[in-house]
């Protein structure tokens, strides 16, 4: 299976993602933001970081970059596009995903492990995954997901909510909501479930000694579903 | 031709920065502040003599990039 990771100036999780994808058997290519095309891929990843210094709004400049048209075309033709953290912010700014990631409610940069509950397994990303609750890492200043009431209703009606913040038992409440995101939302799908944006970093949880391996579970499962 | 654009958060959208600024000002004994909302200000110089046309362009810039209409409103002045 082939994957491509897009590098924007200011991306800083691109290499972690590269390591993770290769570890689980993807043949990965790094693609520069000024390129116009992406090599044939089964998965495109927009990595975390601070693309273009987070100027104007997080992800807004990247959403108008040269490479992005190819990403949008790929997504619209049904290709899998995964946006992590800043990648999620970019996806909302392109309009591939609804809503926006606002500044965290309590104005702090959050860097810690959290638990998220998988809300929809009828897709390539989570189909058949052995756990319902994953321990993943978050590191962001703007992860407070917001959308209009109307958009939220559409997200809920179409089962587009992918993961929500919770505790280790799966309890989704204010106490387990690190950034003030509406309905504890940590990640969402587009209508066809081929585009996934989420704040937590699975690529940071792929080593049993350094972190935990719920990220491994995610990548192994994804690769299995693509084969 | 010069334009000024002000981008503000829509009513009802949480503005934690505005709130933090307000609390700081309250602490500096400006106690009668009801609310502070923070926004963004742009000065745009357009190479165009036709005012209506230039304004239309700036309007498009606001819609496509300068403001995110999910949470923000803009005003061209």
GROMACS .gro file of N, CA and C in nm, chain A residues 97-192:
model
  288
   97UNK      N    1  -1.395   1.919   0.534
   97UNK     CA    2  -1.466   1.886   0.658
   97UNK      C    3  -1.534   2.013   0.710
   98UNK      N    4  -1.650   1.999   0.775
   98UNK     CA    5  -1.720   2.116   0.826
   98UNK      C    6  -1.658   2.169   0.957
   99UNK      N    7  -1.698   2.288   0.998
   99UNK     CA    8  -1.658   2.343   1.127
   99UNK      C    9  -1.521   2.408   1.125
  100UNK      N   10  -1.470   2.434   1.244
  100UNK     CA   11  -1.340   2.500   1.258
  100UNK      C   12  -1.281   2.463   1.394
  101UNK      N   13  -1.147   2.464   1.404
  101UNK     CA   14  -1.082   2.439   1.533
  101UNK      C   15  -1.044   2.574   1.591
  102UNK      N   16  -1.112   2.610   1.699
  102UNK     CA   17  -1.085   2.737   1.765
  102UNK      C   18  -0.982   2.720   1.875
  103UNK      N   19  -0.939   2.835   1.929
  103UNK     CA   20  -0.845   2.830   2.040
  103UNK      C   21  -0.906   2.753   2.158
  104UNK      N   22  -0.820   2.679   2.229
  104UNK     CA   23  -0.867   2.602   2.344
  104UNK      C   24  -0.939   2.693   2.443
  105UNK      N   25  -1.042   2.637   2.503
  105UNK     CA   26  -1.130   2.715   2.591
  105UNK      C   27  -1.054   2.789   2.701
  106UNK      N   28  -0.954   2.722   2.761
  106UNK     CA   29  -0.885   2.785   2.874
  106UNK      C   30  -0.753   2.849   2.832
  107UNK      N   31  -0.736   2.873   2.702
  107UNK     CA   32  -0.621   2.948   2.646
  107UNK      C   33  -0.486   2.881   2.666
  108UNK      N   34  -0.485   2.753   2.705
  108UNK     CA   35  -0.357   2.690   2.728
  108UNK      C   36  -0.321   2.594   2.616
  109UNK      N   37  -0.191   2.579   2.591
  109UNK     CA   38  -0.143   2.475   2.500
  109UNK      C   39  -0.151   2.345   2.576
  110UNK      N   40  -0.219   2.246   2.520
  110UNK     CA   41  -0.236   2.119   2.590
  110UNK      C   42  -0.146   2.014   2.527
  111UNK      N   43  -0.068   1.946   2.609
  111UNK     CA   44   0.021   1.841   2.560
  111UNK      C   45   0.012   1.726   2.659
  112UNK      N   46  -0.070   1.627   2.628
  112UNK     CA   47  -0.086   1.514   2.721
  112UNK      C   48  -0.155   1.396   2.652
  113UNK      N   49  -0.156   1.283   2.721
  113UNK     CA   50  -0.230   1.168   2.669
  113UNK      C   51  -0.377   1.183   2.705
  114UNK      N   52  -0.463   1.143   2.613
  114UNK     CA   53  -0.607   1.145   2.640
  114UNK      C   54  -0.667   1.013   2.592
  115UNK      N   55  -0.790   0.989   2.635
  115UNK     CA   56  -0.864   0.874   2.583
  115UNK      C   57  -0.969   0.925   2.486
  116UNK      N   58  -0.985   0.853   2.377
  116UNK     CA   59  -1.093   0.887   2.284
  116UNK      C   60  -1.176   0.763   2.254
  117UNK      N   61  -1.305   0.787   2.236
  117UNK     CA   62  -1.397   0.678   2.206
  117UNK      C   63  -1.424   0.677   2.056
  118UNK      N   64  -1.415   0.560   1.995
  118UNK     CA   65  -1.445   0.549   1.851
  118UNK      C   66  -1.597   0.543   1.834
  119UNK      N   67  -1.652   0.634   1.756
  119UNK     CA   68  -1.797   0.646   1.746
  119UNK      C   69  -1.855   0.579   1.621
  120UNK      N   70  -1.770   0.556   1.524
  120UNK     CA   71  -1.819   0.498   1.399
  120UNK      C   72  -1.712   0.406   1.341
  121UNK      N   73  -1.746   0.278   1.332
  121UNK     CA   74  -1.648   0.181   1.281
  121UNK      C   75  -1.682   0.134   1.139
  122UNK      N   76  -1.781   0.201   1.079
  122UNK     CA   77  -1.820   0.156   0.944
  122UNK      C   78  -1.738   0.230   0.839
  123UNK      N   79  -1.607   0.220   0.848
  123UNK     CA   80  -1.521   0.291   0.755
  123UNK      C   81  -1.383   0.226   0.754
  124UNK      N   82  -1.301   0.265   0.655
  124UNK     CA   83  -1.169   0.204   0.637
  124UNK      C   84  -1.077   0.228   0.756
  125UNK      N   85  -1.099   0.337   0.827
  125UNK     CA   86  -1.006   0.373   0.935
  125UNK      C   87  -1.024   0.285   1.060
  126UNK      N   88  -1.149   0.255   1.094
  126UNK     CA   89  -1.173   0.189   1.223
  126UNK      C   90  -1.243   0.053   1.212
  127UNK      N   91  -1.279   0.013   1.090
  127UNK     CA   92  -1.350  -0.114   1.074
  127UNK      C   93  -1.267  -0.229   1.132
  128UNK      N   94  -1.327  -0.302   1.225
  128UNK     CA   95  -1.259  -0.420   1.279
  128UNK      C   96  -1.157  -0.392   1.388
  129UNK      N   97  -1.139  -0.266   1.426
  129UNK     CA   98  -1.039  -0.235   1.529
  129UNK      C   99  -1.083  -0.298   1.662
  130UNK      N  100  -0.984  -0.354   1.735
  130UNK     CA  101  -1.020  -0.439   1.849
  130UNK      C  102  -1.065  -0.361   1.972
  131UNK      N  103  -1.032  -0.234   1.980
  131UNK     CA  104  -1.070  -0.156   2.099
  131UNK      C  105  -1.179  -0.054   2.064
  132UNK      N  106  -1.254  -0.011   2.166
  132UNK     CA  107  -1.352   0.097   2.146
  132UNK      C  108  -1.296   0.228   2.198
  133UNK      N  109  -1.201   0.218   2.292
  133UNK     CA  110  -1.141   0.339   2.350
  133UNK      C  111  -0.990   0.333   2.327
  134UNK      N  112  -0.935   0.440   2.271
  134UNK     CA  113  -0.792   0.443   2.244
  134UNK      C  114  -0.725   0.548   2.332
  135UNK      N  115  -0.603   0.518   2.377
  135UNK     CA  116  -0.524   0.619   2.445
  135UNK      C  117  -0.429   0.680   2.342
  136UNK      N  118  -0.447   0.809   2.315
  136UNK     CA  119  -0.364   0.877   2.215
  136UNK      C  120  -0.310   1.007   2.276
  137UNK      N  121  -0.221   1.073   2.201
  137UNK     CA  122  -0.159   1.195   2.252
  137UNK      C  123  -0.216   1.318   2.183
  138UNK      N  124  -0.239   1.425   2.259
  138UNK     CA  125  -0.275   1.552   2.194
  138UNK      C  126  -0.171   1.658   2.228
  139UNK      N  127  -0.149   1.749   2.136
  139UNK     CA  128  -0.057   1.861   2.158
  139UNK      C  129  -0.106   1.974   2.068
  140UNK      N  130  -0.186   2.064   2.125
  140UNK     CA  131  -0.238   2.172   2.042
  140UNK      C  132  -0.284   2.292   2.124
  141UNK      N  133  -0.291   2.403   2.055
  141UNK     CA  134  -0.345   2.527   2.114
  141UNK      C  135  -0.484   2.557   2.058
  142UNK      N  136  -0.509   2.507   1.936
  142UNK     CA  137  -0.638   2.530   1.871
  142UNK      C  138  -0.702   2.395   1.837
  143UNK      N  139  -0.771   2.338   1.935
  143UNK     CA  140  -0.833   2.207   1.910
  143UNK      C  141  -0.979   2.205   1.950
  144UNK      N  142  -1.028   2.324   1.978
  144UNK     CA  143  -1.164   2.341   2.030
  144UNK      C  144  -1.261   2.340   1.912
  145UNK      N  145  -1.312   2.220   1.880
  145UNK     CA  146  -1.396   2.206   1.760
  145UNK      C  147  -1.527   2.282   1.778
  146UNK      N  148  -1.560   2.360   1.675
  146UNK     CA  149  -1.684   2.437   1.677
  146UNK      C  150  -1.751   2.427   1.541
  147UNK      N  151  -1.884   2.417   1.541
  147UNK     CA  152  -1.958   2.426   1.416
  147UNK      C  153  -2.097   2.479   1.447
  148UNK      N  154  -2.172   2.514   1.344
  148UNK     CA  155  -2.307   2.567   1.367
  148UNK      C  156  -2.399   2.452   1.412
  149UNK      N  157  -2.511   2.489   1.473
  149UNK     CA  158  -2.607   2.387   1.520
  149UNK      C  159  -2.651   2.297   1.405
  150UNK      N  160  -2.672   2.363   1.292
  150UNK     CA  161  -2.716   2.292   1.173
  150UNK      C  162  -2.611   2.190   1.128
  151UNK      N  163  -2.484   2.235   1.126
  151UNK     CA  164  -2.376   2.144   1.086
  151UNK      C  165  -2.362   2.028   1.184
  152UNK      N  166  -2.379   2.058   1.313
  152UNK     CA  167  -2.369   1.954   1.415
  152UNK      C  168  -2.477   1.847   1.395
  153UNK      N  169  -2.597   1.894   1.362
  153UNK     CA  170  -2.707   1.801   1.339
  153UNK      C  171  -2.675   1.709   1.220
  154UNK      N  172  -2.619   1.770   1.114
  154UNK     CA  173  -2.581   1.690   0.997
  154UNK      C  174  -2.474   1.588   1.035
  155UNK      N  175  -2.373   1.632   1.114
  155UNK     CA  176  -2.267   1.541   1.158
  155UNK      C  177  -2.325   1.423   1.236
  156UNK      N  178  -2.420   1.454   1.326
  156UNK     CA  179  -2.478   1.348   1.409
  156UNK      C  180  -2.568   1.257   1.326
  157UNK      N  181  -2.652   1.318   1.242
  157UNK     CA  182  -2.747   1.238   1.162
  157UNK      C  183  -2.674   1.145   1.066
  158UNK      N  184  -2.561   1.190   1.012
  158UNK     CA  185  -2.488   1.108   0.914
  158UNK      C  186  -2.380   1.021   0.976
  159UNK      N  187  -2.375   1.019   1.112
  159UNK     CA  188  -2.273   0.938   1.178
  159UNK      C  189  -2.132   0.982   1.139
  160UNK      N  190  -2.111   1.114   1.129
  160UNK     CA  191  -1.980   1.164   1.086
  160UNK      C  192  -1.885   1.193   1.202
  161UNK      N  193  -1.932   1.178   1.325
  161UNK     CA  194  -1.841   1.199   1.439
  161UNK      C  195  -1.754   1.074   1.451
  162UNK      N  196  -1.622   1.092   1.445
  162UNK     CA  197  -1.530   0.978   1.442
  162UNK      C  198  -1.485   0.939   1.581
  163UNK      N  199  -1.430   1.035   1.656
  163UNK     CA  200  -1.382   1.008   1.791
  163UNK      C  201  -1.418   1.123   1.884
  164UNK      N  202  -1.444   1.089   2.011
  164UNK     CA  203  -1.475   1.192   2.111
  164UNK      C  204  -1.385   1.173   2.233
  165UNK      N  205  -1.355   1.283   2.301
  165UNK     CA  206  -1.274   1.276   2.424
  165UNK      C  207  -1.356   1.211   2.534
  166UNK      N  208  -1.292   1.123   2.611
  166UNK     CA  209  -1.361   1.055   2.721
  166UNK      C  210  -1.257   1.014   2.825
  167UNK      N  211  -1.301   0.944   2.931
  167UNK     CA  212  -1.201   0.890   3.023
  167UNK      C  213  -1.175   0.743   2.987
  168UNK      N  214  -1.094   0.675   3.068
  168UNK     CA  215  -1.054   0.538   3.031
  168UNK      C  216  -1.173   0.443   3.025
  169UNK      N  217  -1.284   0.484   3.091
  169UNK     CA  218  -1.403   0.399   3.088
  169UNK      C  219  -1.498   0.437   2.973
  170UNK      N  220  -1.465   0.545   2.903
  170UNK     CA  221  -1.550   0.585   2.792
  170UNK      C  222  -1.651   0.693   2.827
  171UNK      N  223  -1.639   0.751   2.946
  171UNK     CA  224  -1.732   0.856   2.989
  171UNK      C  225  -1.699   0.988   2.919
  172UNK      N  226  -1.796   1.036   2.841
  172UNK     CA  227  -1.773   1.162   2.768
  172UNK      C  228  -1.842   1.276   2.843
  173UNK      N  229  -1.768   1.354   2.916
  173UNK     CA  230  -1.830   1.467   2.985
  173UNK      C  231  -1.735   1.587   2.985
  174UNK      N  232  -1.781   1.696   3.047
  174UNK     CA  233  -1.705   1.820   3.051
  174UNK      C  234  -1.565   1.798   3.113
  175UNK      N  235  -1.563   1.715   3.217
  175UNK     CA  236  -1.437   1.691   3.288
  175UNK      C  237  -1.331   1.626   3.198
  176UNK      N  238  -1.380   1.544   3.105
  176UNK     CA  239  -1.287   1.475   3.016
  176UNK      C  240  -1.274   1.543   2.880
  177UNK      N  241  -1.316   1.669   2.875
  177UNK     CA  242  -1.306   1.746   2.752
  177UNK      C  243  -1.190   1.845   2.767
  178UNK      N  244  -1.074   1.818   2.706
  178UNK     CA  245  -0.957   1.899   2.736
  178UNK      C  246  -0.961   2.042   2.683
  179UNK      N  247  -1.036   2.064   2.573
  179UNK     CA  248  -1.022   2.194   2.505
  179UNK      C  249  -1.152   2.269   2.482
  180UNK      N  250  -1.263   2.213   2.529
  180UNK     CA  251  -1.392   2.283   2.512
  180UNK      C  252  -1.464   2.247   2.383
  181UNK      N  253  -1.415   2.146   2.313
  181UNK     CA  254  -1.477   2.109   2.184
  181UNK      C  255  -1.625   2.075   2.203
  182UNK      N  256  -1.704   2.117   2.108
  182UNK     CA  257  -1.847   2.093   2.109
  182UNK      C  258  -1.870   1.941   2.109
  183UNK      N  259  -1.955   1.893   2.202
  183UNK     CA  260  -1.988   1.750   2.214
  183UNK      C  261  -1.863   1.661   2.231
  184UNK      N  262  -1.757   1.716   2.289
  184UNK     CA  263  -1.632   1.642   2.312
  184UNK      C  264  -1.567   1.590   2.182
  185UNK      N  265  -1.597   1.655   2.070
  185UNK     CA  266  -1.551   1.601   1.941
  185UNK      C  267  -1.399   1.616   1.925
  186UNK      N  268  -1.334   1.502   1.899
  186UNK     CA  269  -1.189   1.502   1.877
  186UNK      C  270  -1.156   1.477   1.731
  187UNK      N  271  -1.253   1.422   1.656
  187UNK     CA  272  -1.229   1.395   1.515
  187UNK      C  273  -1.359   1.369   1.441
  188UNK      N  274  -1.362   1.407   1.314
  188UNK     CA  275  -1.483   1.387   1.233
  188UNK      C  276  -1.449   1.334   1.093
  189UNK      N  277  -1.552   1.276   1.032
  189UNK     CA  278  -1.541   1.230   0.893
  189UNK      C  279  -1.615   1.327   0.801
  190UNK      N  280  -1.586   1.317   0.671
  190UNK     CA  281  -1.675   1.379   0.573
  190UNK      C  282  -1.792   1.283   0.551
  191UNK      N  283  -1.884   1.321   0.462
  191UNK     CA  284  -2.005   1.241   0.443
  191UNK      C  285  -1.976   1.097   0.401
  192UNK      N  286  -1.876   1.080   0.315
  192UNK     CA  287  -1.847   0.945   0.264
  192UNK      C  288  -1.749   0.866   0.351
   0.00000   0.00000   0.00000
